[in-house]
Coordinates of C-alpha atoms in Angstrom, one line a residue:
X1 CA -25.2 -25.2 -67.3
X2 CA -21.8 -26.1 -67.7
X3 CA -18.7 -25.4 -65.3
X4 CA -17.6 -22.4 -66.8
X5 CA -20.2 -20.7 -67.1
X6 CA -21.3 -21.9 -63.1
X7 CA -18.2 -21.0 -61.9
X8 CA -18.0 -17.3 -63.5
X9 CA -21.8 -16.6 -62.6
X10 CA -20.2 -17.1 -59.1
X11 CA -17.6 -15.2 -58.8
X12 CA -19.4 -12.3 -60.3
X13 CA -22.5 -12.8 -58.0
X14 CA -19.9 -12.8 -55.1
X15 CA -17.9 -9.9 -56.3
X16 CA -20.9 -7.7 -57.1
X17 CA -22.4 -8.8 -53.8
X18 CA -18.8 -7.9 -51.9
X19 CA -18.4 -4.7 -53.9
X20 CA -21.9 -3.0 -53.1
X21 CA -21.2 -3.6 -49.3
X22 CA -17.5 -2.0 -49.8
X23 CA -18.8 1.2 -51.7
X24 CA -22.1 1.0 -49.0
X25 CA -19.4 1.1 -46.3
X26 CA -17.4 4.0 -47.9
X27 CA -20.0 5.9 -48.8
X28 CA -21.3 6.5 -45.4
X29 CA -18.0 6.6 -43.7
X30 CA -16.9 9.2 -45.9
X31 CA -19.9 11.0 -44.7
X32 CA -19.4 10.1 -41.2
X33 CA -16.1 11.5 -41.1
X34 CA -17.0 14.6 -42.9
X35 CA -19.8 15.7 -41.1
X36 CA -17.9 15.4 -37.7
X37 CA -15.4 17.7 -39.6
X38 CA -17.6 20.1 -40.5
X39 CA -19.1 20.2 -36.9
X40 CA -16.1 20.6 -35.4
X41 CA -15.5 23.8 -37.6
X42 CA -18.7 25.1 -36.8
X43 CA -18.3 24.5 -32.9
X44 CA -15.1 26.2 -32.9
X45 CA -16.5 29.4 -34.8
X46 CA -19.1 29.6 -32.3
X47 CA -16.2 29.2 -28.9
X48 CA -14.4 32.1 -30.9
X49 CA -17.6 33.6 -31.3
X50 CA -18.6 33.5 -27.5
X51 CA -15.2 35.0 -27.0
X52 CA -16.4 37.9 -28.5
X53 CA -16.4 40.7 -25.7
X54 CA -19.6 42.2 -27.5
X55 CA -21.2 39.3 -27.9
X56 CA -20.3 37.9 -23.9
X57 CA -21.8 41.1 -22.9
X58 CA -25.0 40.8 -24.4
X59 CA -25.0 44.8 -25.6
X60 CA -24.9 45.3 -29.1
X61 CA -26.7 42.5 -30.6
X62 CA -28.3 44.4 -32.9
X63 CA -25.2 46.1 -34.5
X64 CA -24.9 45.2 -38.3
X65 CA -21.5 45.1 -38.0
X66 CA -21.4 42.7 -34.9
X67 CA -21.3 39.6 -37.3
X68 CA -19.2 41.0 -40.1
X69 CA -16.2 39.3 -39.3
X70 CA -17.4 36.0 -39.3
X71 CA -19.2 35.6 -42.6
X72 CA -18.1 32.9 -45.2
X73 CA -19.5 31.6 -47.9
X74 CA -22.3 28.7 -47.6
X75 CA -22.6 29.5 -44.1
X76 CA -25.4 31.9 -42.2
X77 CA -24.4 33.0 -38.4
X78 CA -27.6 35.1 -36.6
X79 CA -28.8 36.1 -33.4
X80 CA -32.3 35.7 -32.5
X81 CA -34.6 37.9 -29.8
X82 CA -36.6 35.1 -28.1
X83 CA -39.6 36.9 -30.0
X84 CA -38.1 35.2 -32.6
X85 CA -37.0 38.1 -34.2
X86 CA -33.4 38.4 -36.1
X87 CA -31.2 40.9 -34.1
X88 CA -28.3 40.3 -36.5
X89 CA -27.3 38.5 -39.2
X90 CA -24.2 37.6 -41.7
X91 CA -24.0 39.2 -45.0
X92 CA -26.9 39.2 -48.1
X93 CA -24.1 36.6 -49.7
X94 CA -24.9 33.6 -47.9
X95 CA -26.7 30.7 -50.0
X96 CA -30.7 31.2 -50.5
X97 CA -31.8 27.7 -48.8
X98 CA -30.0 29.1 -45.5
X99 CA -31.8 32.8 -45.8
X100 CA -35.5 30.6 -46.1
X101 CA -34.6 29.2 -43.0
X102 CA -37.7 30.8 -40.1
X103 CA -35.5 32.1 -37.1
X104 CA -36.8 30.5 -34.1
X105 CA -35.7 30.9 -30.9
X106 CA -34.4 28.3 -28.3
X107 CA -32.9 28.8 -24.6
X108 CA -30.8 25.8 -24.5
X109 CA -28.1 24.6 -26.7
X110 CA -29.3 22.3 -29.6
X111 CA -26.9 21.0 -33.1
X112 CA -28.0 18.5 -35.8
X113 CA -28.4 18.7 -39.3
X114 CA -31.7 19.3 -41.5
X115 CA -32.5 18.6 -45.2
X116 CA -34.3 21.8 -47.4
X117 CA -34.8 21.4 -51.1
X118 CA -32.5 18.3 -51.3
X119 CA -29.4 20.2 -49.2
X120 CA -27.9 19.1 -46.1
X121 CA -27.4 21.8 -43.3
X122 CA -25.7 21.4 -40.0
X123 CA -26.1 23.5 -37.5
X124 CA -25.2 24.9 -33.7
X125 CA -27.6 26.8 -31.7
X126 CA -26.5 28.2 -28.2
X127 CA -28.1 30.5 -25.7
X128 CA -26.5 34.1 -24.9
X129 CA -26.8 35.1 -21.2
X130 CA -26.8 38.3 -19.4
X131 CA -27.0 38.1 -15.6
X132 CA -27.9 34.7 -15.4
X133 CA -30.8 35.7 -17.9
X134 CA -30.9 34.0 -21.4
X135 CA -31.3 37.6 -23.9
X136 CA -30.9 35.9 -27.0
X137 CA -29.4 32.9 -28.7
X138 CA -26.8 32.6 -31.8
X139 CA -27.1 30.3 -34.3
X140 CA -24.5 29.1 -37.0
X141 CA -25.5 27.1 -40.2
X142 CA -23.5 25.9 -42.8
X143 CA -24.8 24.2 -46.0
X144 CA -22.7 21.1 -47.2
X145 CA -23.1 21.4 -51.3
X146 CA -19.8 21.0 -51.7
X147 CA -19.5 17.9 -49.8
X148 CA -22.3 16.7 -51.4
X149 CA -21.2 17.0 -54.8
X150 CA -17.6 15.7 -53.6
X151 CA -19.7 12.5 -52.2
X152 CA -21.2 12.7 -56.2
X153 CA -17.9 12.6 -57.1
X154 CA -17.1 9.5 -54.6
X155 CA -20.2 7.6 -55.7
X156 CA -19.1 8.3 -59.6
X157 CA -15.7 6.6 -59.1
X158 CA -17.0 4.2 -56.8
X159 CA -19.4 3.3 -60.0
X160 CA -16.8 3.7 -62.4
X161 CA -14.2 1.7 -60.4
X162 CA -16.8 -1.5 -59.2
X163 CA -18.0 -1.4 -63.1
X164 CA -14.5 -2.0 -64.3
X165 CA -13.9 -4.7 -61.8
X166 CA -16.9 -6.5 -62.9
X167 CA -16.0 -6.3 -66.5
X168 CA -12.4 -7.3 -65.3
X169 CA -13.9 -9.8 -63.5
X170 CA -15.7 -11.7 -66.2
X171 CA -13.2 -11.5 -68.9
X172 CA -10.7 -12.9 -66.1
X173 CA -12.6 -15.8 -64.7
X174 CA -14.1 -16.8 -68.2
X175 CA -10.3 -16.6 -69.5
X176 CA -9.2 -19.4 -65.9
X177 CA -12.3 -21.0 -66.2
X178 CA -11.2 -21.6 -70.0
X179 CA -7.6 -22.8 -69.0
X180 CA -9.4 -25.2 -66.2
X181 CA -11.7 -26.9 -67.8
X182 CA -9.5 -27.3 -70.9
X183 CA -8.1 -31.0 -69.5
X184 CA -11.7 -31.8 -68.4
X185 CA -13.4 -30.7 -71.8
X186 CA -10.2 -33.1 -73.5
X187 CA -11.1 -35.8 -71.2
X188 CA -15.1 -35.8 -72.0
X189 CA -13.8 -35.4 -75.7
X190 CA -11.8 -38.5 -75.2
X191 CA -14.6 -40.5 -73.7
X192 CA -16.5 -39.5 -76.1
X193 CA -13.4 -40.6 -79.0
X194 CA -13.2 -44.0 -77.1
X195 CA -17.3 -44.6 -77.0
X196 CA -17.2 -43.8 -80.7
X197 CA -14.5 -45.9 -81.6
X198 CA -14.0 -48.7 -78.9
X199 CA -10.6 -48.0 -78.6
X200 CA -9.2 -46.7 -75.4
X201 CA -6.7 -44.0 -76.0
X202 CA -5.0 -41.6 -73.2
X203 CA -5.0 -38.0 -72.4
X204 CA -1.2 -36.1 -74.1
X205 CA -0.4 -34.0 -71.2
X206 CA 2.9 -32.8 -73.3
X207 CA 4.5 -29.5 -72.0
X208 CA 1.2 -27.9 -70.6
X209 CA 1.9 -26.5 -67.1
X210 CA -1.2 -27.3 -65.6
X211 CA -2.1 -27.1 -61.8
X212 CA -0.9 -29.6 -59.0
X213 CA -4.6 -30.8 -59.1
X214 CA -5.4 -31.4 -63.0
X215 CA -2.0 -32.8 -63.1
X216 CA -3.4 -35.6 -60.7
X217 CA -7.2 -35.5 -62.4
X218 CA -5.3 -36.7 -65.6
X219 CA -2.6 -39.3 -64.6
X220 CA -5.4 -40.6 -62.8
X221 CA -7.5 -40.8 -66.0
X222 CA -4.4 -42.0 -67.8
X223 CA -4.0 -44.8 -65.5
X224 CA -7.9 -46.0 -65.4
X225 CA -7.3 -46.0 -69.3
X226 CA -3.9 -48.1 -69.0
X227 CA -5.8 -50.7 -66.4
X228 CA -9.2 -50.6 -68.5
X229 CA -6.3 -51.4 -71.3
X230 CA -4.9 -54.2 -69.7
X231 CA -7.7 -55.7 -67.9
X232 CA -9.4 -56.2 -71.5
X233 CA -6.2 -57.3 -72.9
X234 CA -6.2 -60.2 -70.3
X235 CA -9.8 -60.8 -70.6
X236 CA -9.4 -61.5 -74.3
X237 CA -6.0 -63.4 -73.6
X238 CA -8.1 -65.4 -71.0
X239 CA -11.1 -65.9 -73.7
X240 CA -8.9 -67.0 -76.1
X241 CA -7.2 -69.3 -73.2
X242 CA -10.3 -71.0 -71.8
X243 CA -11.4 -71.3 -75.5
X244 CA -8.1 -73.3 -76.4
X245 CA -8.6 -75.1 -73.0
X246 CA -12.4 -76.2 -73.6
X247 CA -11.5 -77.4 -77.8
X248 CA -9.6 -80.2 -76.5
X249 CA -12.5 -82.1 -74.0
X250 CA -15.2 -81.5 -76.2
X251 CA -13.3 -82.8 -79.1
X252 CA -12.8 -86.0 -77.2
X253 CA -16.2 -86.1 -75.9
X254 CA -17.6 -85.3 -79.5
X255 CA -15.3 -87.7 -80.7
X256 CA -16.0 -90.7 -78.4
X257 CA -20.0 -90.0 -78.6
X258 CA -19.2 -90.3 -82.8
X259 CA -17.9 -93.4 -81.7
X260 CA -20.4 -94.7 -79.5
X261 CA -23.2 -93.9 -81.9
X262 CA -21.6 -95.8 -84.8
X263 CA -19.8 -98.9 -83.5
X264 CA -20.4 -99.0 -79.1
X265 CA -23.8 -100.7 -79.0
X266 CA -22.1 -103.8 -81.0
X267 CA -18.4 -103.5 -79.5
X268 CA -18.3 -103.6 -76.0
X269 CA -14.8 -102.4 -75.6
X270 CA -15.4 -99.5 -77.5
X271 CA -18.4 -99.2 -75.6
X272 CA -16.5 -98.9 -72.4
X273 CA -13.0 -96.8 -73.8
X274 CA -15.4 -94.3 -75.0
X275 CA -17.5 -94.1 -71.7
X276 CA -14.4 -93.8 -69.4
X277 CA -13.1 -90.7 -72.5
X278 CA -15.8 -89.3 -71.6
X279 CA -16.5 -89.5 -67.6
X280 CA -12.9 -88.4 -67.7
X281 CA -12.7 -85.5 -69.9
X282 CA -16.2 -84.2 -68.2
X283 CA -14.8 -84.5 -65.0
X284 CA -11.9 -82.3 -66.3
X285 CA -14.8 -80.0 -67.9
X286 CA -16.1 -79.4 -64.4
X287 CA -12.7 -78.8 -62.7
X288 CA -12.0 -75.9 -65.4
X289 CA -15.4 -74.5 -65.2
X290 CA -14.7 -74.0 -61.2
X291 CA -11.6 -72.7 -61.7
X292 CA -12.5 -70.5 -64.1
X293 CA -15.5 -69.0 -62.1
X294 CA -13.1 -69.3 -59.0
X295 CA -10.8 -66.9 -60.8
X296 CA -13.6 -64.6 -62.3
X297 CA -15.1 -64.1 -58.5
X298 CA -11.1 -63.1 -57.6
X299 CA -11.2 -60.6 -59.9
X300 CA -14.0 -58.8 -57.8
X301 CA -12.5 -55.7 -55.5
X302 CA -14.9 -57.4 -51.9
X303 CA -14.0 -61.1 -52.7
X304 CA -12.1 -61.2 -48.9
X305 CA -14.0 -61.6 -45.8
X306 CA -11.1 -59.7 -43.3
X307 CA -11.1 -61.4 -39.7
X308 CA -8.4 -62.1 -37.1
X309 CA -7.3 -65.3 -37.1
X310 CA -4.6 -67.5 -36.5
X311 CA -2.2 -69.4 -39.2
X312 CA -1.0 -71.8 -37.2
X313 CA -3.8 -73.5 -36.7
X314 CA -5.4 -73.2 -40.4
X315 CA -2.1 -74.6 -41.6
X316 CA -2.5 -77.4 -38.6
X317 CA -5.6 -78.8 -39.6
X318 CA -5.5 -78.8 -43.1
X319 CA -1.9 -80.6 -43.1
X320 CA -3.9 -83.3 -40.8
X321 CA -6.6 -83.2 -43.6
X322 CA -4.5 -83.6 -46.9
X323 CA -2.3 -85.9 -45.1
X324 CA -4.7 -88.3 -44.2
X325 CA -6.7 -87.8 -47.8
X326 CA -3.4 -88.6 -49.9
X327 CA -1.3 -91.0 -47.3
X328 CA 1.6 -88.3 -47.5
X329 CA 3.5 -86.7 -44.9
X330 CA 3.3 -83.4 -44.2
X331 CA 5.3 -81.9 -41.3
X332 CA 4.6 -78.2 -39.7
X333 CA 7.0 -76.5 -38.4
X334 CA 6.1 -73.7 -36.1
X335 CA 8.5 -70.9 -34.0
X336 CA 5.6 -69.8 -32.3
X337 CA 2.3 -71.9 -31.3
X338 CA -0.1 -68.8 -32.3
X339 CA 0.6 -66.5 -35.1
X340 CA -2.4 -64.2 -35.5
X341 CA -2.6 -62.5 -38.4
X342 CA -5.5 -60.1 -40.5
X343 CA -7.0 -61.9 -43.6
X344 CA -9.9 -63.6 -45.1
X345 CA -9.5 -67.5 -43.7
X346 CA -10.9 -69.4 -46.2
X347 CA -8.9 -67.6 -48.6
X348 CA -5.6 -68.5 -46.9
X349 CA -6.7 -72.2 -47.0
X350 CA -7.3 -71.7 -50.5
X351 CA -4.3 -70.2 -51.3
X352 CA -2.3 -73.1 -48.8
X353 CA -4.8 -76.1 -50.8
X354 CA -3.5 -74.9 -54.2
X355 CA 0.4 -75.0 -53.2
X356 CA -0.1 -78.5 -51.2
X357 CA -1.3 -79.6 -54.2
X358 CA 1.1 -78.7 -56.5
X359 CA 4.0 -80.5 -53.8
X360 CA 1.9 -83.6 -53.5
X361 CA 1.8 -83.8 -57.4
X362 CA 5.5 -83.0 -58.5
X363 CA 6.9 -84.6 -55.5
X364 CA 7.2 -88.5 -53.8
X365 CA 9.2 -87.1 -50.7
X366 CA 7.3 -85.3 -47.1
X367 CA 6.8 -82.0 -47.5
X368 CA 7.6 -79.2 -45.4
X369 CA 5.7 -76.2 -43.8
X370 CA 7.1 -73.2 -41.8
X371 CA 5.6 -70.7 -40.3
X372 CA 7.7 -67.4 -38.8
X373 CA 6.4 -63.8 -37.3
X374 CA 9.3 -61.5 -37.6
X375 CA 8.8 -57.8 -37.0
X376 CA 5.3 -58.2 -38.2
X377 CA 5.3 -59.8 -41.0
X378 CA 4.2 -63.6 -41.6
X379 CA 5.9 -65.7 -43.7
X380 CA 4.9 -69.3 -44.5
X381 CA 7.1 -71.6 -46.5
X382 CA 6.2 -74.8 -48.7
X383 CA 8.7 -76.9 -49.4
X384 CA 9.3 -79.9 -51.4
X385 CA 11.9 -82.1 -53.0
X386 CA 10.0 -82.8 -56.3
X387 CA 11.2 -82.5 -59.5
X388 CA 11.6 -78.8 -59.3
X389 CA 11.5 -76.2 -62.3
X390 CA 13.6 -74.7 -65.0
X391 CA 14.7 -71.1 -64.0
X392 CA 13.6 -70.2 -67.6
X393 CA 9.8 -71.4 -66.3
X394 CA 9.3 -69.6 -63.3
X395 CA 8.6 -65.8 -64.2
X396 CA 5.6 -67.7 -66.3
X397 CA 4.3 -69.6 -63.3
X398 CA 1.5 -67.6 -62.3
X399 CA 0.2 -67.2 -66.2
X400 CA -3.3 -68.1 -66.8
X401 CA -3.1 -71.6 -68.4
X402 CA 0.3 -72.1 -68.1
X403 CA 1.9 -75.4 -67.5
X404 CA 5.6 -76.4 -67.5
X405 CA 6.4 -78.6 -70.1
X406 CA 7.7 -82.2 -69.6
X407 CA 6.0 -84.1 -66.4
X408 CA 3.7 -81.1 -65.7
X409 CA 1.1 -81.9 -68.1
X410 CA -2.3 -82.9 -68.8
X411 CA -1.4 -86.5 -67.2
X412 CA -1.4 -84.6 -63.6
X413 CA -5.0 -83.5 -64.3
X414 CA -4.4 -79.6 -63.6
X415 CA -5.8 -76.9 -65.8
X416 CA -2.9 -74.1 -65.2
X417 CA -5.1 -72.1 -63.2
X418 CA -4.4 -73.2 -59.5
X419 CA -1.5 -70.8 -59.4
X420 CA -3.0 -67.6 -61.0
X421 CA -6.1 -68.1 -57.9
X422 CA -2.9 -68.1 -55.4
X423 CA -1.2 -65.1 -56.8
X424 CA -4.5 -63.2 -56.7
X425 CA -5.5 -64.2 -53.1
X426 CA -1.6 -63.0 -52.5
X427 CA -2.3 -59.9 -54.0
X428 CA -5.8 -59.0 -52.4
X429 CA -4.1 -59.2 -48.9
X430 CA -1.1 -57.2 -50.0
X431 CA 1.3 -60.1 -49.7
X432 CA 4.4 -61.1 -51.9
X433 CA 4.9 -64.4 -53.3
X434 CA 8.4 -65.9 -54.5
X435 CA 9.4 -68.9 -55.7
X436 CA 12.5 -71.1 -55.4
X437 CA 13.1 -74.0 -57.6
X438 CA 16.1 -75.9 -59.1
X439 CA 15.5 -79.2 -61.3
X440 CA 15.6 -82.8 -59.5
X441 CA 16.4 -80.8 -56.1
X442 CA 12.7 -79.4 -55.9
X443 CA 10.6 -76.4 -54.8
X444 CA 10.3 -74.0 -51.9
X445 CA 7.4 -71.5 -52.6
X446 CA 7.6 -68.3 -50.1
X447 CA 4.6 -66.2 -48.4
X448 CA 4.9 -63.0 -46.7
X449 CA 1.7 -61.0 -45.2
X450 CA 1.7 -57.8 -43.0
X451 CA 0.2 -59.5 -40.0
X452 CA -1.8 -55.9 -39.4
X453 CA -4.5 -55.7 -36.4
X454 CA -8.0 -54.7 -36.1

């Protein structure tokens, strides 16, 4: 079933369900508040009535007369003779269900209403007293047709009224239900364009003034179809990238095994060029393939592992490490002794691995590390005094597969992907990442991260 037609099912169930408690709850009311009307004329007949000298006394009950003046239509008044006989009665006018009515006498005072042949009657029955004797007892009726056919009337509009609200009802909610799920019914038609065709295309919004909430339903489908856009616009930049990358090393290793099969088991020179091609080029096989997967794990939303820890000490040990593994110094330069910040730790090392690297290659001086808290943010610098980088270069530094040219070339033994991991890391903690470089002066690479708290 779709939305629409969920949505207008219900609000008519709802409505219908709301509207026959409504009319329930007038219809009685209405006859609540008539009835106590009507027996409040009828009591205060009968007070006039007992304030009838005649009828006080007790003498003259039987006189025709006695009751004259209080006939009406649709309304009986009688005395009764406790041998339940009729002393006096209104005029031969009064409404045939009240006249079928058996007189029947009662000494104490009694109201109510009775049902005869489908009509409702009220009535007020009080006892008549003559020295402290009850003589008799007068009794007023008074049928309620005309109420009833006015509650006919009530219960006709009420129908008429709740029928037209329905009716409104539907055509309404089916006309809004229309209107909302016009942006969604584009969308699935979209989808549906873009699984056809394989090509992702956007959602016009153009001058429709659509709620606050579709409005964000779709710019946030227009967005997931500008990053779906871009992310396979990188991935085939980054196919055609490692594609270009991996030519080169097979071709030598092709090339030296074509070599090797024809002339290295007679040459042992060629023998041995060809076998240090390849161990070389294989070696630089390997180091792309890691990168590569390294970078294809990054691109995954739970790659961090979030603990507190602390910078100083990461930075610390793995100076101590490189140092020692490449005989050059590296000085740390700390305001505080603990600076505790919220990351994934092996990340950071990662992240501090690649830019080391990077110094110890372009550079012959000591490089410098600096570590600052300020105001809760931690910034870690790397600095050199290498050969530094064109201004022209720099925007492109974090490109997959991009190497500066001139010194920074194959020779060095990167792959131009050591940089792209360390701007993703950056980017997965939230951080910011600048670089400062001017040629034969060298480079000073900036990190800032929120130090945030558990």
């Amino acid at each position: 079933m779709t939305l629409r037609k969920r949505f207008t099912l219900f609000t008519i169930f709802w409505l219908i369900l709301i509207l026959i408690f409504f009319n329930i709850f007038v219809y009685f009311y209405v006859i609540k508040i008539t009835t106590e009307s009507e027996e409040e004329v009828i009591s205060t007949k009968v007070n006039l009535m007992l304030e009838n000298p005649r009828i006080q006394s007790g003498r003259g009950l039987s006189s025709p007369e006695l009751l004259e003046e209080y006939s009406s239509m649709n309304e009986m008044v009688r005395i009764i003779a406790p041998n339940n006989r009729v002393l006096s009665i209104t005029g031969m006018a009064t409404h045939t269900a009240l006249l079928e009515i058996p007189a029947e006498f009662k000494p104490y005072h009694d109201s109510g209403m009775i049902t005869r042949g489908g009509e409702r009657i009220i009535f007020m029955q009080v006892p008549l007293f003559e020295n402290g004797k009850v003589i008799a007892m007068l009794e007023v009726m008074r049928i309620l047709d005309e109420l009833d056919d006015y509650l006919q009337v009530l219960v006709a509009a009420l129908s008429v009224t709740s029928g037209g609200a329905i009716l409104f009802a539907i055509f309404g909610t089916y006309w809004f239900t229309s209107r909302l799920t016009a942006p969604i019914q584009q969308m699935v038609n979209t989808m549906r364009e873009i699984d056809r065709s394989g090509k992702l295309r956007q959602i016009d919004m153009g001058n429709r003034e659509e709620s606050a909430e579709l409005q964000q339903l779709i710019r946030a489908f227009n967005q997931m179809i500008e990053r779906l856009d871009r992310t396979f616009a990188r991935q085939k930049q980054f196919v055609a990238d490692a594609s270009h990358e991996l030519k080169t090393p097979l071709t030598v290793i092709s090339s030296y095994a074509g070599m090797l099969k024809r002339w290295g088991r007679d040459d042992e020179s060629v023998r041995d060029e060809a076998i240090e091609a390849i161990a070389k080029e294989a070696t630089r096989l390997q180091n792309l393939t890691k990168s590569m997967l390294t970078l294809a794990e990054a691109e995954q939303e739970d790659w961090l592992r979030l603990e507190m820890f602390d910078v100083v000490q990461v930075v610390d040990e793995l100076a101590t490490m490189m140092q020692t593994t490449f005989q050059r110094p590296i000085r740390v330069k700390a305001l505080s002794r603990v600076v505790r910040m919220m990351g994934d730790k092996d990340k950071i090392r990662q992240l501090l691995v690649i830019l080391l690297d990077n110094a110890i290659k372009y550079s012959k001086e000591p490089i410098d590390i600096s570590i600052t808290l300020m105001k809760n943010i931690v910034k870690i610098e790397v600095k050199d005094k290498g050969m530094g980088i064109p201004e022209k270069e720099i925007p492109h530094l974090f490109e997959r597969f991009y190497r500066v040219d001139g010194a920074r070339s194959r020779t060095t033994g990167g792959v131009g992907l050591g940089l792209s991991i360390a701007k993703r890391i950056v980017d997965l903690h939230e951080g910011k990442i600048d670089v400062f470089s001017l040629p034969e002066l060298g480079t000073t690479i900036t990190l800032q991260f929120k130090q945030r708290k558990l």
